[in-house]
Amino acid sequence: MSTSGHRSSEVVITGLGMVTPAGTDTTASWKAVCAGLPMAAPDARLQGLPVDFSCATSGFDADRLLGTDARRMDPFTQYAVAAAREAVADAAPGDGGWDPARVGVLMGSACGGLGTWLEQAARMAEERPRLVNPLAVPKAIGNMAAASVSMDLGLHGVALGLSTACASGASALGFALDLLRAGRCDAVLAGGTEAAVLPVTSAGFDRLKALSRRRDAPSAASRPFDRERDGFVLAEGAAVLVLEHAAAARARGRRPYARLLGYGESSDAYHLTSPDPDGKGAQLAMRQALADAGVSASDVALVNAHATSTPQGDAIEARLIERFFGSHTAVTSTKGVTGHMLGAAGAVEAAFTALSIDHGLIPPTANFETRGADVADIDIVRRTARYAPVPVAVSNSFGFGGHNAVVVLGSP
């Protein structure tokens, strides 16, 4: 865990790359989120299932973006590489700007190459082992997003794949911050990626009663904090953020989007899928994050909530936000637009939070119309984006198994 003793090494976000249901790059994704345009729609991959819709990356063309290398990658790796390329181009290190041996890659994912495993298992089930792809294992294993980003960009620093379920992307940012503060890296590409919109995940989450069944109106299905919320919408995508020391960014004239001030990480140690109803683990992560960032709750102008649109989870998080920030801190959940990208969600939402800081603009919570009776009286941004300065913001991520990750960002 990071400690306040390392804060003299200021860490900033200088590059963003995204592949989301709202767009195949950062600009398109941000525009759709600020407009509050929900992306959920029927998905042919899920035809015949009780939940047959998702938030898919329908405009992503792997062959066009990645060339023949795309065939050697599971989609979760394709998304990561495409997002990383955009992020590095955005950070603009220039020739000789970074020592490749000093640049790390941390990529979070909950499911890894699940689609590849299922495809090859189906071939085995038909007793056709000779048809199993020779690249089945390297395409599917969970470290391959980080490894492929390193290979694609020629980066020789630490490369790690990590999983804390739906907190994975935020965890990657936190551990990247540790690496930079400890002087182990000069820059880190950190993020999350997921390509788990598959029949088995849809059926599995539905059996847990975690998914919305609003088949008659998919675009209205993801509705964080709303009284009619009935579950999340499965989504896919990736985000990569370039983190580096502020002094290095200043030296080459690169204005950052935001600073990464601190983070907190904890475990509920409570249940396989349900959050602690008292929110003890999440409270611990929040306290750690604020202390690590050296800010107080009164400094925070925005909370980008994890809020997935589940009845229990949204209510618990709303109480957490009210306990720490009262009713005067703006709250949004971009999952009303994007759905829930599982292990990529924390990175995507941290990127949106950095953009809120940069633009002074808070996206609305799409489909939030009437506050649930069990939702605390917090200031949820609804219907239209809100222009407001955001000097300090918090982004929450919580995952199955009780993983809690909170990151704090600030204006540069």
Tab-separated table of C-alpha atoms in Angstrom:
chain	number	residue	atom	x	y	z
A	1	MET	CA	0.000	0.000	0.000
A	2	SER	CA	1.228	3.476	-0.844
A	3	THR	CA	2.085	5.792	2.012
A	4	SER	CA	2.034	9.546	2.329
A	5	GLY	CA	5.810	9.575	2.665
A	6	HIS	CA	6.126	9.104	-1.102
A	7	ARG	CA	3.965	12.053	-2.142
A	8	SER	CA	6.958	14.193	-3.063
A	9	SER	CA	7.040	12.229	-6.316
A	10	GLU	CA	4.069	13.788	-8.103
A	11	VAL	CA	2.411	11.431	-10.597
A	12	VAL	CA	0.325	12.700	-13.492
A	13	ILE	CA	-1.853	11.260	-16.257
A	14	THR	CA	-0.548	12.335	-19.647
A	15	GLY	CA	-2.157	9.874	-22.049
A	16	LEU	CA	-5.558	8.208	-22.418
A	17	GLY	CA	-6.687	5.400	-24.698
A	18	MET	CA	-10.101	3.755	-24.772
A	19	VAL	CA	-12.168	1.120	-26.507
A	20	THR	CA	-15.686	1.234	-25.087
A	21	PRO	CA	-19.274	0.538	-26.139
A	22	ALA	CA	-19.545	4.318	-26.532
A	23	GLY	CA	-16.683	4.561	-29.040
A	24	THR	CA	-13.447	3.026	-30.221
A	25	ASP	CA	-11.324	5.933	-29.015
A	26	THR	CA	-11.270	8.416	-26.165
A	27	THR	CA	-12.921	11.319	-27.985
A	28	ALA	CA	-15.943	9.331	-29.133
A	29	SER	CA	-16.341	7.612	-25.764
A	30	TRP	CA	-16.212	10.893	-23.841
A	31	LYS	CA	-18.669	12.582	-26.194
A	32	ALA	CA	-21.258	9.807	-25.802
A	33	VAL	CA	-20.868	9.672	-22.020
A	34	CYS	CA	-21.295	13.436	-21.700
A	35	ALA	CA	-24.397	13.250	-23.888
A	36	GLY	CA	-25.811	10.491	-21.670
A	37	LEU	CA	-26.471	8.153	-24.589
A	38	PRO	CA	-27.052	4.563	-23.337
A	39	MET	CA	-25.293	1.920	-25.431
A	40	ALA	CA	-27.214	-1.237	-24.444
A	41	ALA	CA	-28.782	-3.048	-27.401
A	42	PRO	CA	-29.710	-6.576	-28.545
A	43	ASP	CA	-26.633	-8.738	-29.090
A	44	ALA	CA	-26.710	-11.571	-31.634
A	45	ARG	CA	-24.108	-13.482	-29.592
A	46	LEU	CA	-26.669	-13.820	-26.792
A	47	GLN	CA	-29.672	-14.714	-28.928
A	48	GLY	CA	-32.060	-17.131	-27.225
A	49	LEU	CA	-30.848	-16.378	-23.696
A	50	PRO	CA	-32.993	-14.813	-20.958
A	51	VAL	CA	-30.745	-11.737	-21.233
A	52	ASP	CA	-30.040	-11.204	-24.910
A	53	PHE	CA	-28.625	-7.677	-24.879
A	54	SER	CA	-25.322	-6.065	-23.889
A	55	CYS	CA	-23.138	-3.012	-24.308
A	56	ALA	CA	-20.841	-4.258	-27.069
A	57	THR	CA	-17.863	-2.694	-28.846
A	58	SER	CA	-19.712	-2.998	-32.139
A	59	GLY	CA	-17.527	-0.516	-34.026
A	60	PHE	CA	-14.200	-2.132	-33.139
A	61	ASP	CA	-12.382	-3.434	-36.239
A	62	ALA	CA	-9.387	-5.412	-34.987
A	63	ASP	CA	-7.971	-6.175	-38.424
A	64	ARG	CA	-8.035	-2.514	-39.433
A	65	LEU	CA	-6.553	-1.278	-36.153
A	66	LEU	CA	-4.026	-4.023	-35.480
A	67	GLY	CA	-3.411	-5.721	-38.810
A	68	THR	CA	-2.514	-9.407	-39.007
A	69	ASP	CA	-1.345	-9.408	-35.382
A	70	ALA	CA	-5.005	-9.325	-34.344
A	71	ARG	CA	-5.363	-12.997	-35.268
A	72	ARG	CA	-2.839	-13.928	-32.604
A	73	MET	CA	-4.817	-12.169	-29.855
A	74	ASP	CA	-7.978	-12.834	-27.920
A	75	PRO	CA	-10.313	-9.808	-28.067
A	76	PHE	CA	-9.386	-8.815	-24.507
A	77	THR	CA	-5.803	-8.379	-25.715
A	78	GLN	CA	-6.882	-6.636	-28.914
A	79	TYR	CA	-8.742	-4.014	-26.906
A	80	ALA	CA	-5.764	-3.480	-24.611
A	81	VAL	CA	-3.261	-3.044	-27.441
A	82	ALA	CA	-5.509	-0.637	-29.336
A	83	ALA	CA	-6.102	1.447	-26.186
A	84	ALA	CA	-2.390	1.417	-25.305
A	85	ARG	CA	-1.391	2.646	-28.754
A	86	GLU	CA	-3.814	5.547	-28.459
A	87	ALA	CA	-2.663	6.363	-24.926
A	88	VAL	CA	1.024	6.482	-25.870
A	89	ALA	CA	0.322	8.577	-28.962
A	90	ASP	CA	-1.659	10.931	-26.739
A	91	ALA	CA	1.132	11.181	-24.160
A	92	ALA	CA	3.549	11.984	-27.000
A	93	PRO	CA	6.843	10.962	-25.363
A	94	GLY	CA	8.727	11.629	-28.602
A	95	ASP	CA	11.917	9.952	-29.743
A	96	GLY	CA	14.079	9.210	-26.753
A	97	GLY	CA	11.422	10.483	-24.372
A	98	TRP	CA	11.262	7.270	-22.335
A	99	ASP	CA	13.808	4.591	-21.619
A	100	PRO	CA	11.938	1.390	-22.605
A	101	ALA	CA	13.569	-0.449	-19.711
A	102	ARG	CA	11.936	2.015	-17.329
A	103	VAL	CA	8.368	1.822	-18.656
A	104	GLY	CA	5.993	-0.660	-17.048
A	105	VAL	CA	2.665	-2.151	-18.135
A	106	LEU	CA	-0.067	-3.184	-15.674
A	107	MET	CA	-3.289	-4.551	-17.124
A	108	GLY	CA	-6.244	-5.734	-15.086
A	109	SER	CA	-8.888	-8.194	-16.263
A	110	ALA	CA	-11.494	-10.280	-14.504
A	111	CYS	CA	-11.911	-12.959	-17.170
A	112	GLY	CA	-8.889	-12.779	-19.469
A	113	GLY	CA	-9.179	-14.741	-22.690
A	114	LEU	CA	-12.364	-16.536	-21.732
A	115	GLY	CA	-13.702	-16.548	-25.278
A	116	THR	CA	-10.625	-18.361	-26.545
A	117	TRP	CA	-10.851	-21.002	-23.801
A	118	LEU	CA	-14.511	-21.660	-24.610
A	119	GLU	CA	-13.922	-21.852	-28.357
A	120	GLN	CA	-11.104	-24.360	-27.973
A	121	ALA	CA	-12.971	-26.374	-25.325
A	122	ALA	CA	-15.831	-26.771	-27.786
A	123	ARG	CA	-13.417	-28.289	-30.284
A	124	MET	CA	-12.164	-30.694	-27.659
A	125	ALA	CA	-15.725	-31.642	-26.737
A	126	GLU	CA	-16.251	-32.687	-30.342
A	127	GLU	CA	-13.197	-34.942	-29.995
A	128	ARG	CA	-11.166	-32.885	-32.398
A	129	PRO	CA	-7.966	-32.120	-30.451
A	130	ARG	CA	-6.022	-31.649	-33.666
A	131	LEU	CA	-8.214	-28.639	-34.422
A	132	VAL	CA	-7.254	-26.880	-31.196
A	133	ASN	CA	-5.429	-23.688	-32.098
A	134	PRO	CA	-1.679	-23.951	-31.405
A	135	LEU	CA	-1.932	-20.464	-29.943
A	136	ALA	CA	-4.887	-21.350	-27.697
A	137	VAL	CA	-2.936	-21.073	-24.459
A	138	PRO	CA	-0.933	-17.899	-25.192
A	139	LYS	CA	-4.069	-16.201	-26.541
A	140	ALA	CA	-6.140	-17.040	-23.482
A	141	ILE	CA	-3.909	-16.669	-20.435
A	142	GLY	CA	-4.599	-13.651	-18.270
A	143	ASN	CA	-1.167	-12.014	-18.496
A	144	MET	CA	-1.263	-11.735	-22.260
A	145	ALA	CA	-2.817	-8.261	-22.458
A	146	ALA	CA	0.110	-6.793	-20.512
A	147	ALA	CA	2.636	-8.955	-22.371
A	148	SER	CA	1.245	-8.040	-25.790
A	149	VAL	CA	1.195	-4.321	-25.004
A	150	SER	CA	4.842	-4.595	-23.957
A	151	MET	CA	5.766	-6.450	-27.141
A	152	ASP	CA	3.738	-4.163	-29.391
A	153	LEU	CA	5.338	-1.004	-28.004
A	154	GLY	CA	8.798	-2.395	-27.247
A	155	LEU	CA	8.601	-1.772	-23.508
A	156	HIS	CA	10.975	-3.760	-21.294
A	157	GLY	CA	9.920	-2.705	-17.790
A	158	VAL	CA	7.740	-4.684	-15.412
A	159	ALA	CA	4.692	-6.167	-17.149
A	160	LEU	CA	1.941	-7.618	-14.986
A	161	GLY	CA	-1.565	-8.940	-15.474
A	162	LEU	CA	-3.666	-8.691	-12.341
A	163	SER	CA	-7.187	-9.542	-11.307
A	164	THR	CA	-9.346	-8.188	-8.516
A	165	ALA	CA	-12.557	-8.933	-10.419
A	166	CYS	CA	-14.450	-5.726	-11.226
A	167	ALA	CA	-11.893	-3.637	-9.333
A	168	SER	CA	-9.023	-4.810	-11.566
A	169	GLY	CA	-8.587	-1.645	-13.630
A	170	ALA	CA	-8.488	0.582	-10.555
A	171	SER	CA	-6.107	-1.816	-8.793
A	172	ALA	CA	-3.743	-1.545	-11.764
A	173	LEU	CA	-3.674	2.224	-11.360
A	174	GLY	CA	-2.937	1.949	-7.656
A	175	PHE	CA	-0.072	-0.472	-8.061
A	176	ALA	CA	1.309	1.617	-10.926
A	177	LEU	CA	1.349	4.563	-8.554
A	178	ASP	CA	3.393	2.473	-6.117
A	179	LEU	CA	5.923	1.604	-8.829
A	180	LEU	CA	6.380	5.254	-9.768
A	181	ARG	CA	6.664	6.454	-6.187
A	182	ALA	CA	9.196	3.747	-5.421
A	183	GLY	CA	11.321	4.817	-8.387
A	184	ARG	CA	10.962	1.456	-10.121
A	185	CYS	CA	9.588	3.038	-13.308
A	186	ASP	CA	9.681	6.369	-15.112
A	187	ALA	CA	6.294	5.762	-16.736
A	188	VAL	CA	3.604	3.097	-16.489
A	189	LEU	CA	0.811	2.145	-18.855
A	190	ALA	CA	-1.957	1.056	-16.506
A	191	GLY	CA	-5.485	-0.004	-17.224
A	192	GLY	CA	-8.019	-2.747	-17.606
A	193	THR	CA	-9.510	-4.788	-20.412
A	194	GLU	CA	-12.401	-7.208	-20.798
A	195	ALA	CA	-14.025	-9.204	-23.597
A	196	ALA	CA	-16.491	-11.337	-21.649
A	197	VAL	CA	-19.775	-10.668	-23.434
A	198	LEU	CA	-20.395	-14.359	-24.003
A	199	PRO	CA	-23.353	-16.728	-23.573
A	200	VAL	CA	-21.808	-18.392	-20.514
A	201	THR	CA	-21.172	-15.099	-18.687
A	202	SER	CA	-24.620	-13.768	-19.536
A	203	ALA	CA	-26.244	-16.986	-18.321
A	204	GLY	CA	-24.004	-17.153	-15.253
A	205	PHE	CA	-24.613	-13.590	-14.112
A	206	ASP	CA	-28.308	-13.989	-14.835
A	207	ARG	CA	-28.460	-17.095	-12.661
A	208	LEU	CA	-26.967	-14.964	-9.891
A	209	LYS	CA	-29.812	-12.495	-10.507
A	210	ALA	CA	-27.192	-9.833	-11.190
A	211	LEU	CA	-28.299	-8.773	-14.686
A	212	SER	CA	-31.137	-6.535	-15.767
A	213	ARG	CA	-33.864	-8.403	-17.645
A	214	ARG	CA	-35.300	-5.320	-19.297
A	215	ARG	CA	-35.480	-7.000	-22.715
A	216	ASP	CA	-38.318	-4.761	-23.875
A	217	ALA	CA	-36.147	-1.648	-23.476
A	218	PRO	CA	-32.418	-2.518	-23.323
A	219	SER	CA	-31.309	1.104	-23.642
A	220	ALA	CA	-33.084	1.831	-20.346
A	221	ALA	CA	-31.714	-1.240	-18.553
A	222	SER	CA	-28.595	0.233	-16.927
A	223	ARG	CA	-30.005	2.816	-14.524
A	224	PRO	CA	-27.694	3.428	-11.556
A	225	PHE	CA	-29.371	4.566	-8.322
A	226	ASP	CA	-32.812	4.642	-9.961
A	227	ARG	CA	-35.793	3.110	-8.176
A	228	GLU	CA	-36.460	0.866	-11.208
A	229	ARG	CA	-32.955	-0.590	-11.367
A	230	ASP	CA	-32.924	-4.377	-11.557
A	231	GLY	CA	-29.347	-5.367	-12.394
A	232	PHE	CA	-26.352	-4.458	-14.518
A	233	VAL	CA	-25.781	-4.704	-18.264
A	234	LEU	CA	-22.802	-6.785	-19.371
A	235	ALA	CA	-20.258	-4.782	-21.376
A	236	GLU	CA	-16.788	-5.015	-22.904
A	237	GLY	CA	-13.875	-2.710	-23.633
A	238	ALA	CA	-10.605	-1.336	-22.306
A	239	ALA	CA	-8.848	1.770	-21.101
A	240	VAL	CA	-5.152	2.524	-20.691
A	241	LEU	CA	-3.782	5.535	-18.833
A	242	VAL	CA	-0.187	6.738	-19.124
A	243	LEU	CA	1.177	7.633	-15.694
A	244	GLU	CA	4.495	9.387	-15.263
A	245	HIS	CA	6.361	11.801	-13.042
A	246	ALA	CA	5.150	15.382	-13.309
A	247	ALA	CA	8.676	16.717	-13.778
A	248	ALA	CA	9.184	14.555	-16.873
A	249	ALA	CA	5.897	15.702	-18.384
A	250	ARG	CA	6.773	19.342	-17.744
A	251	ALA	CA	10.205	18.896	-19.284
A	252	ARG	CA	8.701	18.026	-22.645
A	253	GLY	CA	5.842	20.521	-22.372
A	254	ARG	CA	3.072	17.957	-21.964
A	255	ARG	CA	0.132	19.300	-19.946
A	256	PRO	CA	-1.434	16.468	-17.918
A	257	TYR	CA	-5.118	15.673	-17.738
A	258	ALA	CA	-4.921	15.197	-13.991
A	259	ARG	CA	-2.756	14.056	-11.101
A	260	LEU	CA	-3.129	10.620	-9.541
A	261	LEU	CA	-3.042	11.630	-5.903
A	262	GLY	CA	-3.592	8.370	-4.054
A	263	TYR	CA	-5.462	5.116	-3.734
A	264	GLY	CA	-6.828	2.646	-1.234
A	265	GLU	CA	-7.256	-1.109	-1.522
A	266	SER	CA	-9.082	-3.451	0.843
A	267	SER	CA	-11.065	-6.661	1.122
A	268	ASP	CA	-14.506	-7.155	2.628
A	269	ALA	CA	-13.558	-10.712	3.662
A	270	TYR	CA	-17.296	-11.315	3.690
A	271	HIS	CA	-18.913	-13.170	0.733
A	272	LEU	CA	-18.234	-14.555	-2.749
A	273	THR	CA	-20.506	-12.102	-4.556
A	274	SER	CA	-22.310	-9.824	-2.102
A	275	PRO	CA	-20.712	-6.680	-0.666
A	276	ASP	CA	-20.560	-6.248	3.077
A	277	PRO	CA	-23.951	-4.653	3.844
A	278	ASP	CA	-22.284	-2.284	6.309
A	279	GLY	CA	-19.681	-1.287	3.704
A	280	LYS	CA	-16.794	-1.800	6.133
A	281	GLY	CA	-14.250	-2.821	3.507
A	282	ALA	CA	-15.252	-0.017	1.155
A	283	GLN	CA	-14.995	2.480	4.013
A	284	LEU	CA	-11.486	1.252	4.757
A	285	ALA	CA	-10.431	1.692	1.120
A	286	MET	CA	-11.949	5.172	1.051
A	287	ARG	CA	-10.143	6.239	4.225
A	288	GLN	CA	-6.874	4.856	2.887
A	289	ALA	CA	-7.303	6.629	-0.448
A	290	LEU	CA	-8.050	10.036	1.061
A	291	ALA	CA	-5.173	9.727	3.541
A	292	ASP	CA	-2.787	8.548	0.821
A	293	ALA	CA	-3.796	11.506	-1.345
A	294	GLY	CA	-3.410	13.941	1.520
A	295	VAL	CA	-6.891	15.373	1.043
A	296	SER	CA	-10.003	15.565	3.185
A	297	ALA	CA	-13.517	14.553	2.207
A	298	SER	CA	-14.470	18.239	2.000
A	299	ASP	CA	-11.922	18.698	-0.827
A	300	VAL	CA	-13.682	16.184	-3.094
A	301	ALA	CA	-15.930	17.746	-5.747
A	302	LEU	CA	-16.868	14.583	-7.658
A	303	VAL	CA	-17.373	10.890	-7.024
A	304	ASN	CA	-17.483	8.632	-10.081
A	305	ALA	CA	-19.430	5.819	-8.446
A	306	HIS	CA	-19.015	2.129	-9.134
A	307	ALA	CA	-22.856	1.979	-9.146
A	308	THR	CA	-23.647	-0.871	-11.527
A	309	SER	CA	-27.464	-0.611	-11.341
A	310	THR	CA	-27.929	-3.516	-8.919
A	311	PRO	CA	-30.431	-2.992	-6.088
A	312	GLN	CA	-28.121	-3.926	-3.218
A	313	GLY	CA	-24.798	-2.588	-4.488
A	314	ASP	CA	-26.034	0.884	-5.435
A	315	ALA	CA	-27.772	1.381	-2.098
A	316	ILE	CA	-24.675	0.364	-0.106
A	317	GLU	CA	-22.434	2.643	-2.146
A	318	ALA	CA	-24.839	5.578	-1.845
A	319	ARG	CA	-24.691	5.243	1.946
A	320	LEU	CA	-20.886	5.132	1.748
A	321	ILE	CA	-20.798	8.312	-0.331
A	322	GLU	CA	-23.224	10.087	2.010
A	323	ARG	CA	-21.186	9.026	5.056
A	324	PHE	CA	-17.965	10.482	3.637
A	325	PHE	CA	-19.124	13.399	1.499
A	326	GLY	CA	-22.650	14.309	2.571
A	327	SER	CA	-25.107	15.642	0.015
A	328	HIS	CA	-22.981	18.382	-1.557
A	329	THR	CA	-20.434	16.390	-3.621
A	330	ALA	CA	-21.488	15.676	-7.196
A	331	VAL	CA	-21.961	11.979	-8.004
A	332	THR	CA	-22.144	10.272	-11.376
A	333	SER	CA	-22.092	6.733	-12.717
A	334	THR	CA	-21.026	6.429	-16.332
A	335	LYS	CA	-22.290	2.837	-16.395
A	336	GLY	CA	-25.688	4.223	-17.356
A	337	VAL	CA	-24.088	4.729	-20.772
A	338	THR	CA	-21.420	2.037	-21.007
A	339	GLY	CA	-22.854	-0.808	-18.941
A	340	HIS	CA	-20.496	-2.750	-16.698
A	341	MET	CA	-17.145	-3.632	-18.276
A	342	LEU	CA	-16.099	-5.829	-15.345
A	343	GLY	CA	-12.296	-5.755	-15.008
A	344	ALA	CA	-12.004	-2.797	-17.395
A	345	ALA	CA	-14.559	-0.644	-15.561
A	346	GLY	CA	-12.219	0.912	-13.002
A	347	ALA	CA	-9.743	2.079	-15.631
A	348	VAL	CA	-12.434	3.392	-17.966
A	349	GLU	CA	-14.096	5.317	-15.148
A	350	ALA	CA	-10.790	6.720	-13.905
A	351	ALA	CA	-10.144	7.954	-17.452
A	352	PHE	CA	-13.567	9.611	-17.551
A	353	THR	CA	-12.828	11.158	-14.155
A	354	ALA	CA	-9.540	12.579	-15.458
A	355	LEU	CA	-11.456	14.082	-18.380
A	356	SER	CA	-13.988	15.606	-15.981
A	357	ILE	CA	-11.109	17.293	-14.177
A	358	ASP	CA	-9.548	18.447	-17.446
A	359	HIS	CA	-12.784	19.816	-18.948
A	360	GLY	CA	-14.593	20.933	-15.805
A	361	LEU	CA	-17.522	18.820	-16.974
A	362	ILE	CA	-19.348	16.030	-15.119
A	363	PRO	CA	-21.253	13.488	-17.257
A	364	PRO	CA	-24.837	12.703	-16.294
A	365	THR	CA	-25.992	9.382	-14.873
A	366	ALA	CA	-27.950	8.059	-17.840
A	367	ASN	CA	-31.407	6.618	-17.097
A	368	PHE	CA	-31.437	8.004	-13.551
A	369	GLU	CA	-34.927	9.434	-13.263
A	370	THR	CA	-36.301	8.773	-9.769
A	371	ARG	CA	-34.130	8.071	-6.748
A	372	GLY	CA	-34.625	4.650	-5.225
A	373	ALA	CA	-36.228	4.705	-1.802
A	374	ASP	CA	-33.134	2.930	-0.443
A	375	VAL	CA	-30.685	5.385	-2.068
A	376	ALA	CA	-29.221	8.054	0.205
A	377	ASP	CA	-29.828	11.717	-0.543
A	378	ILE	CA	-26.636	12.351	-2.481
A	379	ASP	CA	-26.199	14.829	-5.355
A	380	ILE	CA	-26.528	12.555	-8.398
A	381	VAL	CA	-25.972	14.362	-11.711
A	382	ARG	CA	-28.889	13.545	-13.995
A	383	ARG	CA	-30.137	14.157	-17.535
A	384	THR	CA	-27.491	16.653	-18.685
A	385	ALA	CA	-23.786	17.119	-18.060
A	386	ARG	CA	-22.875	19.653	-15.407
A	387	TYR	CA	-20.169	22.269	-15.866
A	388	ALA	CA	-18.262	22.658	-12.611
A	389	PRO	CA	-14.626	22.858	-11.522
A	390	VAL	CA	-13.337	19.513	-10.272
A	391	PRO	CA	-10.163	20.105	-8.235
A	392	VAL	CA	-10.325	16.675	-6.561
A	393	ALA	CA	-12.305	13.597	-7.538
A	394	VAL	CA	-12.727	10.014	-6.379
A	395	SER	CA	-13.409	6.951	-8.541
A	396	ASN	CA	-14.765	3.817	-6.823
A	397	SER	CA	-14.448	0.207	-7.957
A	398	PHE	CA	-15.719	-2.892	-6.164
A	399	GLY	CA	-15.460	-6.544	-7.225
A	400	PHE	CA	-16.736	-10.038	-6.513
A	401	GLY	CA	-14.822	-11.569	-3.635
A	402	GLY	CA	-14.998	-8.305	-1.716
A	403	HIS	CA	-12.265	-6.374	-3.549
A	404	ASN	CA	-12.429	-2.612	-3.021
A	405	ALA	CA	-10.253	-0.106	-4.919
A	406	VAL	CA	-10.593	3.676	-4.645
A	407	VAL	CA	-8.444	6.147	-6.569
A	408	VAL	CA	-8.177	9.888	-5.955
A	409	LEU	CA	-7.386	12.278	-8.796
A	410	GLY	CA	-6.736	16.010	-8.759
A	411	SER	CA	-6.260	18.920	-11.106
A	412	PRO	CA	-2.716	19.256	-12.483
